[in-house]
Coordinates of C-alpha atoms in Angstrom, one line a residue:
Chain A
X97 CA -74.7 116.4 105.4
X98 CA -74.7 113.9 102.6
X99 CA -72.5 112.3 100.1
X100 CA -73.5 111.2 96.6
X101 CA -71.5 109.0 94.2
X102 CA -72.3 108.7 90.5
X103 CA -70.4 106.1 88.5
X104 CA -70.4 105.8 84.8
X105 CA -68.5 103.6 82.3
X106 CA -66.6 105.4 79.6
X107 CA -65.0 102.9 77.3
X108 CA -62.8 100.7 79.4
X109 CA -62.6 103.4 82.1
X110 CA -64.8 104.0 85.0
X111 CA -65.5 107.7 85.8
X112 CA -67.0 108.6 89.2
X113 CA -68.2 111.9 90.5
X114 CA -68.3 112.4 94.3
X115 CA -70.4 115.2 95.8
X116 CA -71.0 116.4 99.3
X117 CA -69.2 116.2 102.6
X118 CA -67.1 113.2 103.7
X119 CA -67.0 112.8 107.4
X120 CA -67.4 110.2 110.1
X121 CA -71.1 109.9 109.3
X122 CA -71.0 109.8 105.5
X123 CA -67.7 107.9 105.0
X124 CA -69.4 104.5 105.4
X125 CA -71.8 105.4 102.6
X126 CA -68.9 106.3 100.3
X127 CA -67.1 103.1 101.3
X128 CA -70.1 101.0 100.5
X129 CA -70.5 102.7 97.1
X130 CA -66.8 102.2 96.2
X131 CA -67.1 98.6 97.4
X132 CA -69.6 97.8 94.6
X133 CA -67.0 98.6 91.8
X134 CA -65.5 95.5 90.0
X135 CA -62.0 96.8 89.8
X136 CA -60.7 94.2 87.3
X137 CA -63.2 95.4 84.7
X138 CA -61.5 98.8 84.1
X139 CA -58.1 100.0 82.9
X140 CA -58.5 103.1 85.0
X141 CA -60.9 104.3 87.7
X142 CA -61.0 108.1 87.9
X143 CA -62.8 109.9 90.7
X144 CA -63.7 113.5 90.3
X145 CA -63.7 115.3 93.7
X146 CA -64.5 118.8 92.6
X147 CA -67.7 118.9 94.4
X148 CA -66.4 117.5 97.7
X149 CA -66.6 120.6 99.8
X150 CA -65.4 118.9 103.0
X151 CA -63.4 115.9 103.9
X152 CA -61.9 114.8 107.2
X153 CA -59.4 112.1 108.1
X154 CA -62.1 109.4 108.0
X155 CA -62.6 110.4 104.4
X156 CA -58.9 110.0 103.8
X157 CA -59.3 106.5 105.3
X158 CA -61.9 105.5 102.8
X159 CA -59.7 106.6 99.8
X160 CA -56.6 104.8 101.3
X161 CA -58.7 101.7 101.8
X162 CA -59.9 101.8 98.3
X163 CA -56.5 102.7 96.9
X164 CA -55.0 99.6 98.6
X165 CA -57.8 97.4 97.2
X166 CA -57.3 98.7 93.7
X167 CA -53.6 98.1 94.0
X168 CA -54.1 94.5 95.2
X169 CA -56.3 93.8 92.2
X170 CA -53.8 95.4 89.8
X171 CA -56.1 98.3 88.9
X172 CA -55.4 102.0 88.6
X173 CA -56.9 104.8 90.6
X174 CA -56.8 108.5 89.9
X175 CA -58.3 111.3 92.0
X176 CA -59.0 114.5 90.1
X177 CA -60.2 118.1 90.6
X178 CA -59.2 118.3 94.2
X179 CA -59.7 121.7 95.8
X180 CA -56.8 123.4 97.6
X181 CA -58.1 122.3 100.9
X182 CA -58.3 118.7 99.8
X183 CA -54.9 118.9 98.1
X184 CA -53.4 120.1 101.3
X185 CA -54.9 117.2 103.2
X186 CA -53.3 114.8 100.8
X187 CA -49.9 116.6 100.9
X188 CA -49.7 116.7 104.7
X189 CA -50.5 113.0 105.0
X190 CA -47.8 112.2 102.4
X191 CA -50.5 110.4 100.3
X192 CA -49.8 112.7 97.2
X193 CA -46.5 110.9 96.8
X194 CA -48.3 107.6 96.7
X195 CA -51.5 108.2 94.9
X196 CA -52.3 109.7 91.6
X197 CA -53.8 113.1 92.4
X198 CA -54.7 116.0 90.3
X199 CA -55.5 119.4 91.7
X200 CA -58.5 121.5 90.5
X201 CA -57.4 123.8 87.7
X202 CA -58.8 127.3 88.3
X203 CA -60.0 129.2 85.4
X204 CA -58.1 132.5 85.3
X205 CA -60.2 135.5 84.3
X206 CA -58.2 138.3 82.7
X207 CA -59.5 141.7 83.5
X208 CA -60.0 142.6 79.8
X209 CA -62.7 140.1 79.3
X210 CA -65.0 141.2 82.1
Chain B
X294 CA -106.6 90.1 136.0
X295 CA -110.0 90.1 137.7
X296 CA -108.7 92.5 140.4
X297 CA -107.3 95.0 137.9
X298 CA -110.6 94.7 136.0
X299 CA -112.7 95.7 139.0
X300 CA -110.4 98.6 139.9
X301 CA -110.5 99.9 136.3
X302 CA -114.3 99.7 136.1
X303 CA -114.5 101.8 139.3
X304 CA -112.1 104.5 137.9
X305 CA -113.9 104.6 134.6
X306 CA -117.4 104.8 136.0
X307 CA -116.3 107.6 138.3
X308 CA -115.0 109.5 135.3
X309 CA -118.1 108.9 133.3
X310 CA -120.2 110.3 136.1
X311 CA -118.0 113.3 136.5
X312 CA -115.4 114.2 134.0
X313 CA -113.2 116.1 136.5
X314 CA -109.4 116.7 136.4
X315 CA -109.2 114.7 139.5
X316 CA -110.9 111.6 138.1
X317 CA -108.7 111.8 135.0
X318 CA -105.6 112.1 137.2
X319 CA -106.6 108.9 139.0
X320 CA -106.9 107.1 135.7
X321 CA -103.5 108.3 134.6
X322 CA -101.9 107.1 137.8
X323 CA -103.5 103.8 137.4
X324 CA -102.1 103.4 133.9
X325 CA -98.7 104.1 135.3
X326 CA -99.1 101.2 137.6
X327 CA -100.2 98.9 134.7
X328 CA -97.0 99.9 132.8
X329 CA -94.9 98.9 135.9
X330 CA -96.7 95.6 136.0
X331 CA -95.8 95.0 132.3
X332 CA -99.5 95.0 131.2
X333 CA -99.4 95.2 127.4
X334 CA -101.3 97.9 125.5
X335 CA -103.7 95.3 124.0
X336 CA -104.5 94.0 127.5
X337 CA -105.3 97.5 128.6
X338 CA -107.8 97.9 125.7
X339 CA -109.3 94.5 126.6
X340 CA -109.8 95.7 130.2
X341 CA -111.4 98.9 128.9
X342 CA -113.7 96.9 126.5
X343 CA -114.9 94.7 129.3
X344 CA -115.4 97.6 131.6
X345 CA -117.5 99.4 129.0
X346 CA -119.6 96.3 128.6
X347 CA -120.1 96.0 132.3
X348 CA -121.2 99.6 132.7
X349 CA -123.2 100.0 129.5
X350 CA -124.5 96.5 128.9
X351 CA -123.9 94.6 125.7
X352 CA -122.3 96.7 123.0
X353 CA -123.5 97.1 119.5
X354 CA -121.9 94.5 117.3
X355 CA -119.9 97.0 115.3
X356 CA -118.4 98.7 118.4
X357 CA -117.5 95.3 119.7
X358 CA -115.8 94.4 116.5
X359 CA -114.0 97.7 116.4
X360 CA -112.6 97.0 119.9
X361 CA -111.5 93.5 118.8
X362 CA -109.8 95.0 115.8
X363 CA -107.9 97.5 118.0
X364 CA -106.9 94.8 120.4
X365 CA -105.4 92.8 117.5
X366 CA -103.4 95.6 116.0
X367 CA -102.2 96.8 119.3
X368 CA -100.4 93.5 119.8
X369 CA -97.7 94.7 117.4
X370 CA -97.5 98.0 119.1
X371 CA -96.9 96.2 122.4
X372 CA -94.2 94.1 120.9
X373 CA -92.4 97.2 119.6
X374 CA -92.6 98.9 123.0
X375 CA -91.1 95.8 124.6
X376 CA -88.3 95.8 122.0
X377 CA -87.6 99.4 122.7
X378 CA -87.4 98.8 126.4
X379 CA -84.9 96.0 125.9
X380 CA -82.8 98.1 123.6
X381 CA -82.7 100.8 126.2
X382 CA -81.5 98.3 128.7
X383 CA -78.8 97.0 126.3
X384 CA -77.8 100.6 125.6
X385 CA -77.4 101.2 129.3
X386 CA -75.2 98.1 129.6
X387 CA -73.0 99.3 126.7
X388 CA -72.7 102.8 128.2
X389 CA -71.4 101.2 131.4
X390 CA -68.9 99.1 129.5
X391 CA -67.8 102.2 127.6
X392 CA -67.3 104.1 130.8
X393 CA -65.1 101.2 132.1
X394 CA -63.1 101.1 128.8
X395 CA -62.6 104.9 129.0
X396 CA -61.3 104.6 132.5
X397 CA -58.9 101.8 131.4
X398 CA -57.8 103.9 128.4
X399 CA -57.1 106.9 130.5
X400 CA -55.2 104.9 133.0
X401 CA -53.2 103.0 130.4
X402 CA -52.4 106.0 128.2
X403 CA -51.6 108.4 131.1
X404 CA -48.4 110.3 130.4
X405 CA -46.7 112.8 132.6
X406 CA -45.4 116.1 131.4
X407 CA -41.7 116.1 132.1
X408 CA -40.5 118.9 134.5
X409 CA -37.1 120.2 133.6
X410 CA -35.3 123.5 134.2
X411 CA -33.9 123.6 130.7
X412 CA -37.2 123.4 128.8
X413 CA -40.8 124.4 129.7
X414 CA -43.5 122.0 128.5
X415 CA -47.2 122.5 128.5
X416 CA -50.1 120.5 127.1
X417 CA -53.9 120.5 126.5
X418 CA -55.7 117.5 125.1
X419 CA -59.5 117.4 125.0
X420 CA -61.5 114.7 123.4
X421 CA -64.8 115.4 121.6
X422 CA -66.3 112.1 122.5
X423 CA -65.6 109.9 125.5
X424 CA -62.5 108.3 123.9
X425 CA -59.7 110.5 122.8
X426 CA -58.4 109.9 119.2
X427 CA -55.4 112.1 120.0
X428 CA -52.6 110.9 122.1
X429 CA -49.5 112.5 123.5
X430 CA -46.6 110.5 124.9
X431 CA -43.5 111.8 126.6
X432 CA -40.2 110.0 127.1
X433 CA -37.4 111.2 129.2
X434 CA -34.0 109.8 130.1
X435 CA -31.8 110.9 132.9
X436 CA -31.6 114.6 132.0
X437 CA -30.1 114.3 128.4
X438 CA -33.2 114.0 126.2
X439 CA -36.9 114.6 126.3
X440 CA -39.0 113.2 123.5
X441 CA -42.6 113.7 122.6
X442 CA -45.0 111.9 120.3
X443 CA -48.2 113.7 119.2
X444 CA -50.6 111.3 117.6
X445 CA -53.9 111.4 115.9
X446 CA -55.6 108.0 115.2
X447 CA -58.0 108.0 112.3
X448 CA -61.3 106.4 113.0
X449 CA -62.8 107.3 116.3
X450 CA -64.0 105.6 119.4
X451 CA -63.1 102.0 120.3
X452 CA -61.1 101.0 117.2
X453 CA -59.0 104.1 117.5
X454 CA -58.5 103.4 121.2
X455 CA -57.2 99.9 120.4
X456 CA -54.9 101.3 117.7
X457 CA -53.6 103.9 120.2
X458 CA -52.6 101.3 122.7
X459 CA -50.5 99.8 119.9
X460 CA -48.7 103.1 119.4
X461 CA -48.2 103.4 123.1
X462 CA -46.7 99.9 123.5
X463 CA -44.5 100.5 120.4
X464 CA -43.1 103.7 122.0
X465 CA -42.7 101.9 125.3
X466 CA -40.8 99.1 123.7
X467 CA -38.4 101.6 122.0
X468 CA -37.9 102.8 125.5
X469 CA -35.1 105.3 125.2
X470 CA -35.7 109.0 124.7
X471 CA -32.5 109.3 122.7
X472 CA -33.8 107.3 119.7
X473 CA -33.8 109.1 116.3
X474 CA -37.2 110.3 115.3
X475 CA -36.8 108.7 111.8
X476 CA -36.1 105.4 113.5
X477 CA -39.0 105.7 115.9
X478 CA -41.4 106.4 113.0
X479 CA -40.0 103.5 110.9
X480 CA -40.5 101.0 113.7
X481 CA -44.0 102.3 114.6
X482 CA -45.0 102.2 111.0
X483 CA -44.0 98.5 110.7
X484 CA -46.0 97.7 113.9
X485 CA -49.1 99.5 112.8
X486 CA -49.0 98.4 109.2
X487 CA -49.0 94.7 110.2
X488 CA -51.9 95.1 112.7
X489 CA -54.6 97.3 111.4
X490 CA -57.1 97.2 108.6
X491 CA -56.8 99.1 105.3
X492 CA -58.7 102.2 106.2
X493 CA -57.0 102.8 109.6
X494 CA -53.9 104.8 110.1
X495 CA -52.1 107.1 112.4
X496 CA -50.5 110.5 112.0
X497 CA -47.6 111.2 114.3
X498 CA -45.2 114.0 115.0
X499 CA -42.2 113.0 116.9
X500 CA -39.7 115.4 118.4
X501 CA -36.7 114.9 120.6
X502 CA -35.0 117.7 122.5
X503 CA -31.3 117.4 123.3
X504 CA -31.2 119.1 126.7
X505 CA -27.4 119.8 126.8
X506 CA -27.1 121.1 123.2
X507 CA -30.6 122.7 122.8
X508 CA -31.2 120.8 119.6
X509 CA -34.7 119.8 118.7
X510 CA -34.9 117.0 116.2
X511 CA -38.2 116.1 114.6
X512 CA -39.9 113.9 112.0
X513 CA -43.4 113.6 110.9
X514 CA -45.6 110.8 109.6
X515 CA -48.5 112.6 107.8
X516 CA -49.0 114.9 110.7
X517 CA -50.0 118.6 110.7
X518 CA -46.8 120.6 110.6
X519 CA -45.6 122.0 114.0
X520 CA -44.8 125.7 114.4
X521 CA -41.4 126.9 115.4
X522 CA -41.2 130.4 116.8
X523 CA -37.8 132.1 116.5
X524 CA -37.7 134.8 119.3
X525 CA -34.7 136.7 117.9
X526 CA -36.4 137.2 114.5
X527 CA -39.9 137.2 116.1
X528 CA -41.0 135.0 113.3
X529 CA -42.9 131.7 112.9
X530 CA -41.7 128.9 110.8
X531 CA -43.6 125.7 109.8
X532 CA -41.7 122.6 110.7
X533 CA -42.6 120.8 107.4
X534 CA -41.4 117.3 107.4
X535 CA -43.1 115.3 104.7
X536 CA -43.7 111.7 105.5
X537 CA -46.4 109.1 104.8
X538 CA -49.0 108.3 107.5
X539 CA -48.2 105.3 109.6
X540 CA -49.8 102.0 108.7
X541 CA -50.2 102.4 105.0
X542 CA -47.1 100.8 103.4
X543 CA -44.8 98.2 105.1
X544 CA -41.4 99.8 104.5
X545 CA -41.3 103.5 104.7
X546 CA -38.3 105.7 105.3
X547 CA -38.8 108.9 107.3
X548 CA -36.7 112.0 107.2
X549 CA -35.7 114.0 110.3
X550 CA -34.5 117.6 110.6
X551 CA -33.2 119.6 113.5
X552 CA -33.2 123.1 114.7
X553 CA -31.3 124.9 117.5
X554 CA -33.5 126.4 120.2
X555 CA -32.5 129.7 121.8
X556 CA -34.0 131.5 124.8
X557 CA -37.6 132.5 124.1
X558 CA -37.9 130.1 121.2
X559 CA -40.8 127.6 121.3
X560 CA -42.3 124.7 119.3
X561 CA -46.1 124.2 119.0
X562 CA -47.2 120.7 118.2
X563 CA -50.8 120.1 117.5
X564 CA -53.4 117.9 115.9
X565 CA -55.8 118.8 113.1
X566 CA -58.6 119.3 115.7
X567 CA -56.8 122.6 116.4
X568 CA -56.3 123.7 112.8
X569 CA -59.5 122.4 111.2
X570 CA -62.5 124.7 111.1
X571 CA -65.2 123.0 109.2
X572 CA -67.7 125.9 109.4
X573 CA -65.2 128.6 108.6
X574 CA -63.9 127.4 105.3
X575 CA -62.2 130.6 104.3
X576 CA -60.3 131.0 107.5
X577 CA -56.5 130.6 107.5
X578 CA -56.4 128.7 110.7
X579 CA -52.6 128.5 110.9
X580 CA -52.4 132.3 110.7
X581 CA -55.1 132.5 113.4
X582 CA -53.1 130.2 115.7
X583 CA -49.9 132.3 115.1
X584 CA -51.9 135.5 116.0
X585 CA -53.3 134.0 119.2
X586 CA -50.0 132.6 120.3
X587 CA -48.2 136.0 119.6
X588 CA -50.5 137.6 122.2
X589 CA -49.6 135.0 124.9
X590 CA -46.0 134.3 124.2
X591 CA -44.8 135.9 127.4
X592 CA -46.7 133.3 129.4
X593 CA -45.3 129.8 130.4
X594 CA -45.9 126.8 128.1
X595 CA -48.9 125.5 130.0
X596 CA -50.6 128.9 130.2
X597 CA -50.0 129.4 126.4
X598 CA -51.7 126.0 125.7
X599 CA -54.6 126.9 128.0
X600 CA -55.1 130.3 126.3
X601 CA -54.9 128.8 122.8
X602 CA -57.5 126.3 123.7
X603 CA -59.8 128.9 125.2
X604 CA -59.5 131.2 122.1
X605 CA -60.0 128.4 119.5
X606 CA -62.9 127.0 121.4
X607 CA -64.5 130.5 121.2
X608 CA -63.9 130.5 117.4
X609 CA -65.6 127.1 117.2
X610 CA -68.6 128.4 119.1
X611 CA -67.8 126.5 122.2
X612 CA -68.3 123.2 120.4
X613 CA -65.2 121.2 119.4
X614 CA -65.6 119.3 116.1
X615 CA -62.5 117.1 116.6
X616 CA -60.2 116.0 119.4
X617 CA -58.1 119.0 120.4
X618 CA -54.4 118.5 121.3
X619 CA -51.6 121.0 121.6
X620 CA -48.2 120.6 123.1
X621 CA -45.8 123.5 123.6
X622 CA -42.1 123.2 124.3
X623 CA -40.5 126.5 125.3
X624 CA -36.9 127.3 125.8

């Protein structure tokens, strides 16, 4: 059980990719990593969650905490590539109405191509 | 020290004469006594060195130096052992404090399942760790309304427990079971938003049953949707009621909806500990719950809760991953 965060600057944006499982044990690691971001430096912080295969409510807590901090510092946060499972978590908690969230787009394979 | 030295020399010389199990055993017992007397590892080596010198005569210089070396390095070893012992003691103190806190929490958060003729209520709530992050609270006025709050506090352990008492006192202050769910959620949200840190929040499902008119009114703050079983249609519905988690924004409005309960209908309220199967990613847990409950819907509300718990526990290999709470209200 591990979580891994990679951050990279892209123009005036910050792109992050989060991988692994976010639970009670790994959430503090993620929180510390996000803590290092200088929010004011970027016009947008975009976090790609496509490789987050598990997240519990502690994980939600980390993103809520970070979202609040970004808002206070007049930054913008976007979470992208959420799996169905993660999307549901954000929907149930009502956070999808508040935060900028983008669900993972599935590549549709048509039978003819296989 | 002189006394210990003499004893050790005797034990060692017996062993050197005859390397029997028995003589070894005496040595092991002796070491146990030294541990009890808090003799450090480097002192033990020093005793051994002197005993060897006594028995053998002066040691070659390099053996002597090797012993001195070992004595020096073992000083650190001894310090670590001491540190470890004192940590164990501290841990024990903390454990005792946690036990007391748990007892206080259980006492403070104790809620009684209302007993009414018009509606049958059952509940199971099982914590994973000592302190339960789930919380159920019932309110009842003189026969007109029964209300229930099913809560899951994010963050576990002590911080969650503190947050939970806030929910409890919020509900206590609202006092009357006839309050509108939307109003209850709005007030609780304000209380929690003011008092907790950024990454802490509460999900809560609030339901109120109007005993005379058989109307169940509900609202949700970021909580797992409840199930509603319609006996006439033998069909389940999700009681979706979108609302933000409590404690995130200061002023949030919550919706409420209502349904009419007929004989045989029931509502299942639960926390994500019931629906979340970490190891079985592909499993449609809500369908599983519907299937289990269908088998036991002829039982009373408490028996249904018990059966659901047993079956889910079995699916989770008898090891809960999260606090498990289910409340059933059956007409």
